[in-house]
Amino acid sequence: MKKVMIVDDEIGIRENIRNCVNWEKEGFHYCGDAPDGELALPLIDEWAPDILITDIKMPFMNGLELTSIVRTQKPDIKIIIMSGHDEFSYAQEAIRLGVTDYCLKPISAAELIQILHKVSQKIDEEQQRMTSRTITKEKLLADLCGGLICTTDAIESAKRLSLSLSARFYTIAILDVQLREASQDSESRMNKILHILEEARDPHVELLPYIRSRTELVLLLKCSSDDSISIYLEQLRSQVRLELEHEFKCNIILGIGSTQERLQGIHISYLEADEDKYITRLTHQNKASLREINLDEKMNLFLDRNRFLEFLKIGSPSERDHFVREFAAPLQSIDWKSSLYGFYLLNDLTLESFRMTSQLFRMGAHSDENITCLQQTIQQITCWEECVQYLCSLLNQLWQRRAESSGKYSDVIDQVKAYVSRQFNNDQVSLKTISAHVRISPSHLSKIFSQETGQTITEYLTQIRIGKAKELLKTTNNKTFEIAYKVGYNDSHYFSNIFKKTTGFTPREYRAQGSEELQVRPLNKQKEPIYE
């Protein structure tokens, strides 16, 4: 039942309203009345009515003054204003103060009951909306990770929970705790793990955790510095994970997603972390299977996994066959029909290739299915030639992912190149100014530019500056220090040093040669520092 209170300076009106309504039958509880606003205030605190009916003109404290105080201190109370004055100014003020309804004296019992039911329905509707919008911290984090809540709703829900979601960077980490011994107290164990993770964190990194299952813990890391998150994650991968495994006699499979700059990016980081966890679990299983293999079989075998991963990053289809045959040559001695070691080596190489590729290019929702299919293919290999075919197929599949992902940041790369072409002569150009221009964080911009172009922003800026300097050396009589200034270098000695390390000649030697043919004496690239 909704509780109703009356405030009116005329005792006859208070008694008439109290006696003319069958409160219980109508679904209300009449909690009492007061003769003016000042006396009503302590009673409102004591009785906590849902609906307050108040006259406007009263001594000591009138209805509008009372309404103003109640609306400020107890905004959930619905207020019905009564007045014997049919004046629009009263109605205007009442509406401004946010009253729920406004009526004129005298009012019949039927009219009052109708208004009370109307206000009661409004209370029910608001409570239903609030109930449907009620969300726990765990539900909010799960919805963010699952991509089930928009940014506006997430911020509003976090505000109701007194939880700050605002940050420059977000990253998801998933811990799968696999016990070596059976245990029932999973909640207590997870809370202890959380305590250790909290103690180990960088002060600049905030952890927002939720327990996804009896064995899985999801961490939302938020921070104002990308570097701080990276440092904490590195600790999590190494000493913190080892400490947890020793303390709780368990194995921890860790999955880590990419760092994102928007709330909606949390879902992407979560998918990547889940995929990384899946690949890590398969890697552990693959290493466990190694114990079943006769050590004598593999004593003389060596497979340079890093060499394969490097070729995966920068190799081309035209070089593929020659590279694979040379790379796989040590596997010719394996008896593929009777030995498991070949499966172990190829499976391990496949998992690491997927891991690296997923870090460079998102692998999509079905990468686990791809890995499963590839593992089935490895199990069917019966000779070295089939091994070579498999490795070629693996490269093709991952290169296809690379091709599909290329161009994703083409607009950003074009903006960077256009900006550098206009501002190369400005000595204040830096990674920070370029990232501000394209509205992407310096660390993320540096990563995607290198990924898409094969060179750092520093190398590209140096390439543009030195290219323009070569043009000026051939087409003008400007002195070296003048050319240095025109291409963005304040220090002519530093310019000369960069020019020689890039072209193989000093500016004076380059001008004296007068021939493009002498530009081909390359030396090692010198990275020009980008100052933040």
mmCIF file of N, CA and C in Angstrom, residues 14 27 36 85 116 136 145 182 232 257 267 276 311 389 394 401 516 519:
data_model
loop_
_atom_site.group_PDB
_atom_site.id
_atom_site.type_symbol
_atom_site.label_atom_id
_atom_site.label_comp_id
_atom_site.label_asym_id
_atom_site.label_seq_id
_atom_site.Cartn_x
_atom_site.Cartn_y
_atom_site.Cartn_z
ATOM 1 N N ARG A 14 -8.840 18.613 6.393
ATOM 2 C CA ARG A 14 -8.027 17.433 6.700
ATOM 3 C C ARG A 14 -8.919 16.273 7.136
ATOM 4 N N GLY A 27 -6.410 0.743 -1.640
ATOM 5 C CA GLY A 27 -5.008 0.322 -1.754
ATOM 6 C C GLY A 27 -4.017 1.329 -1.200
ATOM 7 N N ASP A 36 0.627 22.688 8.886
ATOM 8 C CA ASP A 36 1.462 23.586 8.067
ATOM 9 C C ASP A 36 2.760 22.873 7.702
ATOM 10 N N HIS A 85 -7.146 28.799 -4.963
ATOM 11 C CA HIS A 85 -6.899 29.966 -5.808
ATOM 12 C C HIS A 85 -6.688 29.519 -7.244
ATOM 13 N N LEU A 116 -5.149 9.939 -6.920
ATOM 14 C CA LEU A 116 -4.268 9.061 -6.140
ATOM 15 C C LEU A 116 -3.887 7.798 -6.922
ATOM 16 N N THR A 136 24.269 -5.279 -11.124
ATOM 17 C CA THR A 136 25.387 -5.442 -10.200
ATOM 18 C C THR A 136 26.688 -5.105 -10.920
ATOM 19 N N CYS A 145 32.145 -6.856 -21.350
ATOM 20 C CA CYS A 145 32.992 -7.843 -22.019
ATOM 21 C C CYS A 145 32.230 -8.551 -23.138
ATOM 22 N N ALA A 182 41.501 -31.705 -6.135
ATOM 23 C CA ALA A 182 40.087 -31.331 -6.036
ATOM 24 C C ALA A 182 39.868 -30.415 -4.842
ATOM 25 N N TYR A 232 52.388 -4.122 -15.751
ATOM 26 C CA TYR A 232 51.620 -5.017 -14.874
ATOM 27 C C TYR A 232 51.353 -6.358 -15.550
ATOM 28 N N GLY A 257 44.152 -9.625 -23.821
ATOM 29 C CA GLY A 257 43.686 -8.930 -25.017
ATOM 30 C C GLY A 257 44.479 -7.665 -25.272
ATOM 31 N N HIS A 267 35.009 -5.065 -25.360
ATOM 32 C CA HIS A 267 34.507 -6.322 -25.942
ATOM 33 C C HIS A 267 35.549 -6.947 -26.863
ATOM 34 N N ASP A 276 43.390 -15.852 -26.846
ATOM 35 C CA ASP A 276 44.759 -16.052 -26.383
ATOM 36 C C ASP A 276 44.803 -17.147 -25.320
ATOM 37 N N PHE A 311 59.494 -15.029 -40.961
ATOM 38 C CA PHE A 311 59.103 -15.164 -42.371
ATOM 39 C C PHE A 311 57.605 -14.962 -42.526
ATOM 40 N N GLN A 389 53.946 -29.516 -47.497
ATOM 41 C CA GLN A 389 52.665 -29.012 -47.988
ATOM 42 C C GLN A 389 51.853 -28.351 -46.865
ATOM 43 N N LEU A 394 49.750 -23.527 -44.140
ATOM 44 C CA LEU A 394 49.653 -22.709 -42.939
ATOM 45 C C LEU A 394 50.029 -21.260 -43.234
ATOM 46 N N ARG A 401 44.827 -13.935 -43.708
ATOM 47 C CA ARG A 401 44.363 -13.100 -42.598
ATOM 48 C C ARG A 401 45.075 -11.755 -42.617
ATOM 49 N N GLU A 516 72.482 10.400 -59.733
ATOM 50 C CA GLU A 516 71.579 9.573 -58.932
ATOM 51 C C GLU A 516 72.145 8.187 -58.692
ATOM 52 N N GLN A 519 73.572 7.139 -55.237
ATOM 53 C CA GLN A 519 72.722 7.124 -54.047
ATOM 54 C C GLN A 519 72.537 5.711 -53.493
#
